[in-house]
PDB file of C-alpha atoms (C1' of nucleotides) in Angstrom:
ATOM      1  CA  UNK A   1      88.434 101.304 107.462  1.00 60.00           C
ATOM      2  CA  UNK A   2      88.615 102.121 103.912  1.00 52.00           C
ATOM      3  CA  UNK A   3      92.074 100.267 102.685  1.00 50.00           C
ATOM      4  CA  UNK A   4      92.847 102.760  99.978  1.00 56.00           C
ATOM      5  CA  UNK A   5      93.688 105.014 102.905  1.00 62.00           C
ATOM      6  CA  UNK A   6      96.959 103.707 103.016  1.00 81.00           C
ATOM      7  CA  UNK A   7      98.247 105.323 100.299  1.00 78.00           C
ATOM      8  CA  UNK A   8     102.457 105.501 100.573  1.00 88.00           C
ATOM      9  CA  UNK A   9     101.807 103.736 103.728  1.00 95.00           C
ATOM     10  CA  UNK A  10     101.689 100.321 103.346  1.00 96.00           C
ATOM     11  CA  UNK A  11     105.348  99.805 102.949  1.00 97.00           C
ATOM     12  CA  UNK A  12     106.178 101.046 106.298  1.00 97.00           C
ATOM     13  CA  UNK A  13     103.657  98.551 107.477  1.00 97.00           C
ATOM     14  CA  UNK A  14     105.027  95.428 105.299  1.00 98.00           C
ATOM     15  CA  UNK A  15     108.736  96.351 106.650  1.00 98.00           C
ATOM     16  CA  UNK A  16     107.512  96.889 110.282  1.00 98.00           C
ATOM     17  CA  UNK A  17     105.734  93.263 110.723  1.00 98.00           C
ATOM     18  CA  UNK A  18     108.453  91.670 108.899  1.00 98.00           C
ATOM     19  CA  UNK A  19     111.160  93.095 110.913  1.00 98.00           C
ATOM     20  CA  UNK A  20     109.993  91.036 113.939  1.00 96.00           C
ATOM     21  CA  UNK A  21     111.142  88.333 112.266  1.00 97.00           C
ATOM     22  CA  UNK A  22     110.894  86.418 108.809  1.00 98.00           C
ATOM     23  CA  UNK A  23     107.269  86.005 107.772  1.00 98.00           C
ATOM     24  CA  UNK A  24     105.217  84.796 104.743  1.00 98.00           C
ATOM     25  CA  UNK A  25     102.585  87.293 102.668  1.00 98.00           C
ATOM     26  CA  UNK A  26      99.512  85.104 103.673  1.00 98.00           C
ATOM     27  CA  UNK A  27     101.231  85.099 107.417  1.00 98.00           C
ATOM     28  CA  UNK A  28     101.948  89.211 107.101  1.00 98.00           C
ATOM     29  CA  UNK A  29      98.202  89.901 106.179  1.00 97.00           C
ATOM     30  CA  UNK A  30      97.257  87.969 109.459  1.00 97.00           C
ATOM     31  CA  UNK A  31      99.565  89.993 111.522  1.00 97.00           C
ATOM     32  CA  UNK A  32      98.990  93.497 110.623  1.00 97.00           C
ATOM     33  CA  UNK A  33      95.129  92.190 110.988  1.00 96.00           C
ATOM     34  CA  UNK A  34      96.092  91.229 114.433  1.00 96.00           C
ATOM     35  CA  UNK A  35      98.248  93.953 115.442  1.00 96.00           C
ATOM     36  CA  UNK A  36      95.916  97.127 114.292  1.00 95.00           C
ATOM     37  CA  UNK A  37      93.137  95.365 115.767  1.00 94.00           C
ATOM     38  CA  UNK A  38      91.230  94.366 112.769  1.00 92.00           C
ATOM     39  CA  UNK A  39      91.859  98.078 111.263  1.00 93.00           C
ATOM     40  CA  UNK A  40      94.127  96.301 108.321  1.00 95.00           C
ATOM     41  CA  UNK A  41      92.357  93.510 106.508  1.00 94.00           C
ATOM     42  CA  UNK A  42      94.405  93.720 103.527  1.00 95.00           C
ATOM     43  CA  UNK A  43      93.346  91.953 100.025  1.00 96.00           C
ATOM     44  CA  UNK A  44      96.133  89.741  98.691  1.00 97.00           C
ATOM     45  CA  UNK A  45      96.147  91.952  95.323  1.00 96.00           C
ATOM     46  CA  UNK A  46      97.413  94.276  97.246  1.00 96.00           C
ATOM     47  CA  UNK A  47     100.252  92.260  99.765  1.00 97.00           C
ATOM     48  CA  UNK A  48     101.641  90.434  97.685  1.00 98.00           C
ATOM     49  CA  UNK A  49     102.365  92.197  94.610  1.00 98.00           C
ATOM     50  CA  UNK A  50     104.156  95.070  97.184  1.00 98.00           C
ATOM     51  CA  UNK A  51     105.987  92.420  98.413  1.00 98.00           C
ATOM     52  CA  UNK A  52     107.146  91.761  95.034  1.00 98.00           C
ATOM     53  CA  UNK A  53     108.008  95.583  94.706  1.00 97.00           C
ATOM     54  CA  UNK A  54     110.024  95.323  98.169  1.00 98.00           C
ATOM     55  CA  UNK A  55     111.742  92.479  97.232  1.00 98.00           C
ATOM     56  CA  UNK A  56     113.114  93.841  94.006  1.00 97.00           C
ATOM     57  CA  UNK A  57     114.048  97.077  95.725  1.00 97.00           C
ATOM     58  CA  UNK A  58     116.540  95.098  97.854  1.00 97.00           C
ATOM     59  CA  UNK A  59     114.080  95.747 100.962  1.00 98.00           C
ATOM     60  CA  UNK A  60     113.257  91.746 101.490  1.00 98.00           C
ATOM     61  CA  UNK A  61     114.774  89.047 100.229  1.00 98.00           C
ATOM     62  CA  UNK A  62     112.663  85.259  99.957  1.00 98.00           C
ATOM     63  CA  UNK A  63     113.245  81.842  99.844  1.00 98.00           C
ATOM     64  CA  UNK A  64     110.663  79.500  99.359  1.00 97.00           C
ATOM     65  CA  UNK A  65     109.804  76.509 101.991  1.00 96.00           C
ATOM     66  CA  UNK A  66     106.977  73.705 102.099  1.00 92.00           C
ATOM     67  CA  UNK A  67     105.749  72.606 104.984  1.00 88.00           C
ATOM     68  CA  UNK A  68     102.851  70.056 105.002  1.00 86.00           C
ATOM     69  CA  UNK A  69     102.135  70.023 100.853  1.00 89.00           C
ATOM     70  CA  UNK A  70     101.984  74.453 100.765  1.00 94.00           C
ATOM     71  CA  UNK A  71     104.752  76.071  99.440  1.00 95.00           C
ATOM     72  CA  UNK A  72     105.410  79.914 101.186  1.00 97.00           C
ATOM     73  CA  UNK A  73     107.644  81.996 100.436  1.00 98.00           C
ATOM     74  CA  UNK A  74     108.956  83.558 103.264  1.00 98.00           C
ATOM     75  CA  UNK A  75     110.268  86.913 103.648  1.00 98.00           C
ATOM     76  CA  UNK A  76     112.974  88.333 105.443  1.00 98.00           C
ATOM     77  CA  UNK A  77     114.036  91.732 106.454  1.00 98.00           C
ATOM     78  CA  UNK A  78     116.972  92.809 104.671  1.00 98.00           C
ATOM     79  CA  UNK A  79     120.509  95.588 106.090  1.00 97.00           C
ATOM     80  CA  UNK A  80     118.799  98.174 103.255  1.00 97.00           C
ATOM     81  CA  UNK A  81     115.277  97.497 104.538  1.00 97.00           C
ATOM     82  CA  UNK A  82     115.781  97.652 107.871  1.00 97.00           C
ATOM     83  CA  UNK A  83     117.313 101.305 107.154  1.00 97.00           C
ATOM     84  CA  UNK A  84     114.452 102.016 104.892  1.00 97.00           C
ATOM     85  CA  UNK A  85     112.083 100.783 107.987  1.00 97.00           C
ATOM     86  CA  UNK A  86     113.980 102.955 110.248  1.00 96.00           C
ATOM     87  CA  UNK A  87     113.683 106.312 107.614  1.00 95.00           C
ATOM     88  CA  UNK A  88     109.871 105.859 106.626  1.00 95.00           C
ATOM     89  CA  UNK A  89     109.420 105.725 110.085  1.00 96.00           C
ATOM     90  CA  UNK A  90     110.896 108.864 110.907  1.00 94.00           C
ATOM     91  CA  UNK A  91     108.638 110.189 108.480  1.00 93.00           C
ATOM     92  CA  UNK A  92     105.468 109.052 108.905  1.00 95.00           C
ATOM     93  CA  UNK A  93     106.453 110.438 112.898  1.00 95.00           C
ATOM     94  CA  UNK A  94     106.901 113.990 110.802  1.00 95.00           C
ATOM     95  CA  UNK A  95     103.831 113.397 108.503  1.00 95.00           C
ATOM     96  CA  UNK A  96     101.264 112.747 111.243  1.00 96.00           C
ATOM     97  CA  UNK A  97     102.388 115.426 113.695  1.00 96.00           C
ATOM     98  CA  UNK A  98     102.004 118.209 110.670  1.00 96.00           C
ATOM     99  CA  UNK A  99      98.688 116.955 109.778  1.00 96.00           C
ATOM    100  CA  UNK A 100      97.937 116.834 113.215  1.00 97.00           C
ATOM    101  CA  UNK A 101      98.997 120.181 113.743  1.00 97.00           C
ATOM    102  CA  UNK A 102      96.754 121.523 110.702  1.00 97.00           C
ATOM    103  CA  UNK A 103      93.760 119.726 112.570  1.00 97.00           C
ATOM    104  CA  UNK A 104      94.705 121.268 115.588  1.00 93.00           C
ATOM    105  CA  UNK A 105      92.961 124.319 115.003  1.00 80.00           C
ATOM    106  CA  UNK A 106      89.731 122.973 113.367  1.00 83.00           C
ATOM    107  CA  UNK A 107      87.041 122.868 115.487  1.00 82.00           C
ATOM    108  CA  UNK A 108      85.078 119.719 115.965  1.00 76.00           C
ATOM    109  CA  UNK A 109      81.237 120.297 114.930  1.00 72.00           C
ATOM    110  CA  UNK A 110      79.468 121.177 117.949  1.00 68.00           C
ATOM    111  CA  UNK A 111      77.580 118.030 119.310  1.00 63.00           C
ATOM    112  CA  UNK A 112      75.628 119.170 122.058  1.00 63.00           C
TER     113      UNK A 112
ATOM    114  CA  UNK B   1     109.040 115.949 103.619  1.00 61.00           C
ATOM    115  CA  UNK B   2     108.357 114.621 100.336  1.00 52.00           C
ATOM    116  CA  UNK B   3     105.113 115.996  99.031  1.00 51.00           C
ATOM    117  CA  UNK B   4     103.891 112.516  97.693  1.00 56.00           C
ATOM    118  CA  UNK B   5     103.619 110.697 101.224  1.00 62.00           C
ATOM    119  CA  UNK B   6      99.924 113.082 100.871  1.00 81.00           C
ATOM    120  CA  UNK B   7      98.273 110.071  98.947  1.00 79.00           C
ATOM    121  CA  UNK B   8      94.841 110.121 100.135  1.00 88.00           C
ATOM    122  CA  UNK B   9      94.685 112.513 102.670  1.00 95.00           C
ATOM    123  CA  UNK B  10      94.895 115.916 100.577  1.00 96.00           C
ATOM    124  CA  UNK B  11      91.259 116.257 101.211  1.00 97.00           C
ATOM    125  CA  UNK B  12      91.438 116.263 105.054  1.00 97.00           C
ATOM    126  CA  UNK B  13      94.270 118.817 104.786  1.00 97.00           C
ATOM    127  CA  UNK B  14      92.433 121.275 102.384  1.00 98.00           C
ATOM    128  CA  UNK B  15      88.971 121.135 103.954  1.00 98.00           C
ATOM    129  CA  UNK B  16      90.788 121.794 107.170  1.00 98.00           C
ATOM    130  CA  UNK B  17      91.737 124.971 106.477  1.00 98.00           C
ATOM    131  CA  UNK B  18      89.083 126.343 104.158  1.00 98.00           C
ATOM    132  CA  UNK B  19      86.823 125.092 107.193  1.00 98.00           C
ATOM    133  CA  UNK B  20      88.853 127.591 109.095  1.00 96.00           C
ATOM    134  CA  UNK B  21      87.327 130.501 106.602  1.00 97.00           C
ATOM    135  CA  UNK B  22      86.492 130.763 103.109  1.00 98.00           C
ATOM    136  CA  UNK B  23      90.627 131.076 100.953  1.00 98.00           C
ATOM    137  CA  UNK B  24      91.215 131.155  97.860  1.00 98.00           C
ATOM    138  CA  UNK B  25      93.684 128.559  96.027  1.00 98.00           C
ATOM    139  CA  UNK B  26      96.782 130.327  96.836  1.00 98.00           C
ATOM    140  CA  UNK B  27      96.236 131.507 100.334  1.00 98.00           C
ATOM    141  CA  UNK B  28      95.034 127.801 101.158  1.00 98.00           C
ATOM    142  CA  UNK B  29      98.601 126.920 100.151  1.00 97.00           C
ATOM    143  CA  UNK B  30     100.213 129.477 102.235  1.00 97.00           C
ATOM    144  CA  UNK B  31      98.168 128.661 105.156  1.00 97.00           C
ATOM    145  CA  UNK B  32      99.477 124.741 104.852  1.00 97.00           C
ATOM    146  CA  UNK B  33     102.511 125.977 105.240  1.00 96.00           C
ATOM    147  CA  UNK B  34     102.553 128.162 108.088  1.00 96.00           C
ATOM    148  CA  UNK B  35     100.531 125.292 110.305  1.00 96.00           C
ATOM    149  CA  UNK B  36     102.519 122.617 109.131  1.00 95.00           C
ATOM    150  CA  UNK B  37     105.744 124.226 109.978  1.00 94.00           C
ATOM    151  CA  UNK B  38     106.958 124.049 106.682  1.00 92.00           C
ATOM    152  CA  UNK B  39     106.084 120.606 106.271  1.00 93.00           C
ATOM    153  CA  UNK B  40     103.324 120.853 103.885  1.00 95.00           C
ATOM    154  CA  UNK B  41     104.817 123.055 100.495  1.00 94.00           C
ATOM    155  CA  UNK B  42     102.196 122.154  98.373  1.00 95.00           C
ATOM    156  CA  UNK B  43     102.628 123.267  94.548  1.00 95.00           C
ATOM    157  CA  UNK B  44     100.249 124.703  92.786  1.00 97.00           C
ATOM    158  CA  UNK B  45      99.432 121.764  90.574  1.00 96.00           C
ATOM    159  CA  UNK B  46      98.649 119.669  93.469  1.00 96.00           C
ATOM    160  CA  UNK B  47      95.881 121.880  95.006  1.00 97.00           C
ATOM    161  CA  UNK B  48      94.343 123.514  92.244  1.00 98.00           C
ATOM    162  CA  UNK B  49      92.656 120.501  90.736  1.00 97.00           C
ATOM    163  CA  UNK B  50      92.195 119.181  94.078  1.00 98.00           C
ATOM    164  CA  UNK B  51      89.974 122.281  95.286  1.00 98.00           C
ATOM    165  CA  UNK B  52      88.192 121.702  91.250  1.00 98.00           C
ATOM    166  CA  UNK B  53      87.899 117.910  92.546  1.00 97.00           C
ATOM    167  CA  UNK B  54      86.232 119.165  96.010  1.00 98.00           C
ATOM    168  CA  UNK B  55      83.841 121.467  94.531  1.00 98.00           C
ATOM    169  CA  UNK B  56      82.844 118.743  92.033  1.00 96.00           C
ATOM    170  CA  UNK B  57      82.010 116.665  94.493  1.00 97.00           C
ATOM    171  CA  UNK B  58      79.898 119.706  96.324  1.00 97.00           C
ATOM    172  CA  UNK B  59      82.320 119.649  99.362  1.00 98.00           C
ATOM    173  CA  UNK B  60      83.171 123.373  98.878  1.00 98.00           C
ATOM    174  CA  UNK B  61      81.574 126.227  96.610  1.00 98.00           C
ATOM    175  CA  UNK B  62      83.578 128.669  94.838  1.00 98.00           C
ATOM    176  CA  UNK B  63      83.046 132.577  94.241  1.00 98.00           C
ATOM    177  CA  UNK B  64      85.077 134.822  92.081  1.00 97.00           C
ATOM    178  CA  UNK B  65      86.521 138.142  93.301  1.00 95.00           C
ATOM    179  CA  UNK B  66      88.657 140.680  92.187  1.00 91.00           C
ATOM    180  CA  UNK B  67      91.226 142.488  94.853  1.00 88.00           C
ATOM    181  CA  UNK B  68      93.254 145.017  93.001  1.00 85.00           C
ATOM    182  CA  UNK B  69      93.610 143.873  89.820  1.00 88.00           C
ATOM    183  CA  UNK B  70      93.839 140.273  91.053  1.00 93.00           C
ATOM    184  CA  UNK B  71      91.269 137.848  90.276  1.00 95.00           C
ATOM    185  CA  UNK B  72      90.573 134.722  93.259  1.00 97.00           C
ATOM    186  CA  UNK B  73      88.628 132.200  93.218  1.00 98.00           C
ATOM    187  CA  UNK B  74      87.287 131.738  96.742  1.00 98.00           C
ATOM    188  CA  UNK B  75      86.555 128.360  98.077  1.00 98.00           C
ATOM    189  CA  UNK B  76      83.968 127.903 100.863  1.00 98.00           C
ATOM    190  CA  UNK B  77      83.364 125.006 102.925  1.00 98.00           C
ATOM    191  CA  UNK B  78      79.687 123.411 101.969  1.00 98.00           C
ATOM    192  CA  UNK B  79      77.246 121.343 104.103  1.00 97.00           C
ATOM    193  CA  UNK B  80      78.425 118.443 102.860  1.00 97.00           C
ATOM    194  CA  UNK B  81      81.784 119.805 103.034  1.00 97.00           C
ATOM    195  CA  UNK B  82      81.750 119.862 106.677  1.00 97.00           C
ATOM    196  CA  UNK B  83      80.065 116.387 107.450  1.00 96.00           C
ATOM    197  CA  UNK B  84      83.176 115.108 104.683  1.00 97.00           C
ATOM    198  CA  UNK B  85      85.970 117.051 107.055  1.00 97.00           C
ATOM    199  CA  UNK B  86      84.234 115.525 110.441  1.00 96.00           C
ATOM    200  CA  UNK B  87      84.158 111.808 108.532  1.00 95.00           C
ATOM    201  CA  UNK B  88      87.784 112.458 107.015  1.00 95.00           C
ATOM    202  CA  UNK B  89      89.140 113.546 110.582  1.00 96.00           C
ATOM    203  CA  UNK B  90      87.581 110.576 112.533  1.00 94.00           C
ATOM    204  CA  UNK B  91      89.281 107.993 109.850  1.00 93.00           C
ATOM    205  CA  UNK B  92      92.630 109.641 110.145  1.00 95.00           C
ATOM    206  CA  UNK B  93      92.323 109.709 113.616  1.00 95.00           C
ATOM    207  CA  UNK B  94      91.793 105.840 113.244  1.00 94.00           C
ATOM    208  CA  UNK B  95      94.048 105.252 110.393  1.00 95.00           C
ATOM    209  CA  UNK B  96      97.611 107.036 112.232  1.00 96.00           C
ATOM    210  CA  UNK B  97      96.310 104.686 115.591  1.00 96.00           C
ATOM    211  CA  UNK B  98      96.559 102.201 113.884  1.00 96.00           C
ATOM    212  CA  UNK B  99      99.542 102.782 111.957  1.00 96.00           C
ATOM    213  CA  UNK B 100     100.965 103.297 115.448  1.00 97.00           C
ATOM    214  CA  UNK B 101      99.821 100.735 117.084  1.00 96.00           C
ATOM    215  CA  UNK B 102     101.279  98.359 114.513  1.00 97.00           C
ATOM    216  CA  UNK B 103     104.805 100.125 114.735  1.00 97.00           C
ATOM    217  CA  UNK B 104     104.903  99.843 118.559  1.00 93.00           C
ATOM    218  CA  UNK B 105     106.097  96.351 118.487  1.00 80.00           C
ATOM    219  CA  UNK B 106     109.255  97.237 116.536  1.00 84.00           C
ATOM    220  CA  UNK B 107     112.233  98.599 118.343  1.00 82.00           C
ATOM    221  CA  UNK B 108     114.195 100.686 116.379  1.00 77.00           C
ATOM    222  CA  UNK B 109     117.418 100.140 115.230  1.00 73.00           C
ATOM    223  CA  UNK B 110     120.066 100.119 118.101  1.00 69.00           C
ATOM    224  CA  UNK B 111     121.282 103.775 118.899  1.00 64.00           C
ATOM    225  CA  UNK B 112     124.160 102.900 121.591  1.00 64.00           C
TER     226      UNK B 112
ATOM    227  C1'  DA C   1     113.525 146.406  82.538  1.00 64.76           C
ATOM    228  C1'  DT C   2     113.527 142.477  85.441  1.00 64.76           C
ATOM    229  C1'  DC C   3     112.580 139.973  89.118  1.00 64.76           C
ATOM    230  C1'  DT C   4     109.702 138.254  92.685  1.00 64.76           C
ATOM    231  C1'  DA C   5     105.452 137.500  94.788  1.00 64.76           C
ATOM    232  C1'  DC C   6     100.839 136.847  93.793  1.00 64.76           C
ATOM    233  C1'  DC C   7      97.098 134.132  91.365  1.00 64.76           C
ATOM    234  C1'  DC C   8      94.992 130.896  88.218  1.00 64.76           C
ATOM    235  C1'  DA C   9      94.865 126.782  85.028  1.00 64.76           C
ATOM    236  C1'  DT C  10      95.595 122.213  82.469  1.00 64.76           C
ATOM    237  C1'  DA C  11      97.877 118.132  80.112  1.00 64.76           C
ATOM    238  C1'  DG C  12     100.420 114.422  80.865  1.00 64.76           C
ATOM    239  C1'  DT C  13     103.054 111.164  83.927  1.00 64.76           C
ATOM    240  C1'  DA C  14     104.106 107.948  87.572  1.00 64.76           C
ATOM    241  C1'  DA C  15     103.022 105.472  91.387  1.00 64.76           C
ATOM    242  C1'  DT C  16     100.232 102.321  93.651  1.00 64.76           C
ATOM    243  C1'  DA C  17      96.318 100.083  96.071  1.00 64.76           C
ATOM    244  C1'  DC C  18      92.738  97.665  94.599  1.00 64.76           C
ATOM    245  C1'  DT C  19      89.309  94.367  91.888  1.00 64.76           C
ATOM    246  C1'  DA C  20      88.745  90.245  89.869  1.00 64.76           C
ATOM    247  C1'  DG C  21      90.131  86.523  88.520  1.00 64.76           C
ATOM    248  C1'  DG C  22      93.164  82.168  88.523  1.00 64.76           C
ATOM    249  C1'  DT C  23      96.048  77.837  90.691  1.00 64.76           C
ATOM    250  C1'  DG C  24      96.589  74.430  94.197  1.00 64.76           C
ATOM    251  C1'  DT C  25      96.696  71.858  99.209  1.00 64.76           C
ATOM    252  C1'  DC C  26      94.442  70.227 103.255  1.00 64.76           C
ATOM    253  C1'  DA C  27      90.996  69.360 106.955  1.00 64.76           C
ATOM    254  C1'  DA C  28      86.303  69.163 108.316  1.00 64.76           C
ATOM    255  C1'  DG C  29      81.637  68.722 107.580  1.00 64.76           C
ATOM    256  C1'  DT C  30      77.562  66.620 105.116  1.00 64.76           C
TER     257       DT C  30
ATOM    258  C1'  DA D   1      82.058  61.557  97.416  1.00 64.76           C
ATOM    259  C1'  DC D   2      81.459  66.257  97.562  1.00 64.76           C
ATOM    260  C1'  DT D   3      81.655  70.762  99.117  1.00 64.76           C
ATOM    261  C1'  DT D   4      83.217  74.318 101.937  1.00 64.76           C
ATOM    262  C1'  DG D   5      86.546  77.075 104.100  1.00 64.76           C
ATOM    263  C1'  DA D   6      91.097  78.146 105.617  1.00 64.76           C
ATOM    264  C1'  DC D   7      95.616  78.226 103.879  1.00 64.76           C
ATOM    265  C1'  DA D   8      98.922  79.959 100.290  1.00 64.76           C
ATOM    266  C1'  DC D   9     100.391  81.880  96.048  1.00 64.76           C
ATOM    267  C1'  DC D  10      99.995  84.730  91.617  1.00 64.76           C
ATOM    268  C1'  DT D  11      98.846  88.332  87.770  1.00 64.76           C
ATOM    269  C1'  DA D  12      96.353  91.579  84.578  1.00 64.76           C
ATOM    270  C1'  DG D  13      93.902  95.374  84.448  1.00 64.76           C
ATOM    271  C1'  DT D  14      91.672  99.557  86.571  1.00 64.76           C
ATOM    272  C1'  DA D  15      91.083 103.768  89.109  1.00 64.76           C
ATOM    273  C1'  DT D  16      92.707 107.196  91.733  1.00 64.76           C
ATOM    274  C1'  DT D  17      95.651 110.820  92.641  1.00 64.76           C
ATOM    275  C1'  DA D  18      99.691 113.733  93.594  1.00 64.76           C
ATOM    276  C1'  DC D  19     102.983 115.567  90.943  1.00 64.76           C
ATOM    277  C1'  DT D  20     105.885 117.806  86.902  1.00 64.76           C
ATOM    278  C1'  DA D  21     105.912 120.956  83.504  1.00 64.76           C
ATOM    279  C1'  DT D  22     104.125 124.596  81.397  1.00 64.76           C
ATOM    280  C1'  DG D  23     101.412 128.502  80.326  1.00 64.76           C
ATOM    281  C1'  DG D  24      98.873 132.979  81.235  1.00 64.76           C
ATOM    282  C1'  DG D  25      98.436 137.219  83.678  1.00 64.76           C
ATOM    283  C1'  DT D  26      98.920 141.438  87.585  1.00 64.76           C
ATOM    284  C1'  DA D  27     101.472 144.275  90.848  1.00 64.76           C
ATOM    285  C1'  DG D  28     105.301 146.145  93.208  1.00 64.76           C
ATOM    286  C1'  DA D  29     110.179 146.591  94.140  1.00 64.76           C
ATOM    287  C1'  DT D  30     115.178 147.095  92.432  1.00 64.76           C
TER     288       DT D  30
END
DNA sequence: ATCTACCCATAGTAATACTAGGTGTCAAGT
DNA sequence: ACTTGACACCTAGTATTACTATGGGTAGAT
């Protein structure tokens, strides 16, 4: 799948993985590459600079760890975030069912 | 809805319903409208360089005509305008199961 | 006369996902 | 000893694109 797809997306995706439970960037990339079935295979440029972005919106907050010589910084889900996860959701519920809806009546090209 | 959350999949939306029958600009706003529900309000500088970007890219052709006194520039769906809406459709159709398969894991916040 | 709906257009802005590079650790293979 | 690949982080710059703001014009209703 072409990434640039995700357009105004991708935060609702960041939030969801890290709300079940604390996670770092390199670990968040891995997950939403499990969980959409290979779908997501997100560059770095693009995780971790949003992360950034989340963070300083009051979404996530970090702390930084080391475990066996590599430093992560691991992010965490914050009250504001979690309501922000909960509101983007709602929407993206609204978004798809409208464009849905537009496709509905569009015929499919006829494959014999 | 706020317009923005579009971000990449304009296209889809606006060969969708020019695929439906040839529209000019305007009408291809109205139409949004009315099958969205009122979820899609598109203005006018959203749409008209869009359909200019579309016919660039010989996904749609464009004809003028004038209906009382009113000049439209009607947009038709090309050849390649209609392989585009059937490519389009398929990755959205990807794209939201993913989306939704990723969000499945995460409950939503406690509604006693 | 003015307002609203109809109908088109463009310049500039903001947001943002991505490309392309860079830093460094560690384990495994050769 | 050296290289490769997975792990883990970062930033500068680019391209795309939806939007705001604005402008022009016609027709019909109040």
């Amino acid at each position: 799948m072409r990434g640039q797809a995700l357009k105004g997306h991708l935060d609702l995706l960041l939030l969801a993985v890290i709300a079940d439970g604390p996670k770092h960037g390199y670990a968040v990339i891995e997950e939403l590459r499990l969980r959409s079935d290979e779908a997501f295979d997100l560059p770095e440029g693009t995780v971790y600079p949003a992360l950034h972005r989340l963070e300083k919106a009051d979404y996530l907050s970090s702390g930084w760890s080391e475990t066996q010589g590599r430093r992560r910084r691991t992010y965490t889900l914050t009250k504001r975030g979690s309501a922000a996860l909960g509101e983007q959701r709602e929407s993206w519920n609204d978004f798809s069912q409208a464009i849905g809806q537009v496709l509905k009546g569009v015929p499919w090209p006829s494959t014999p």
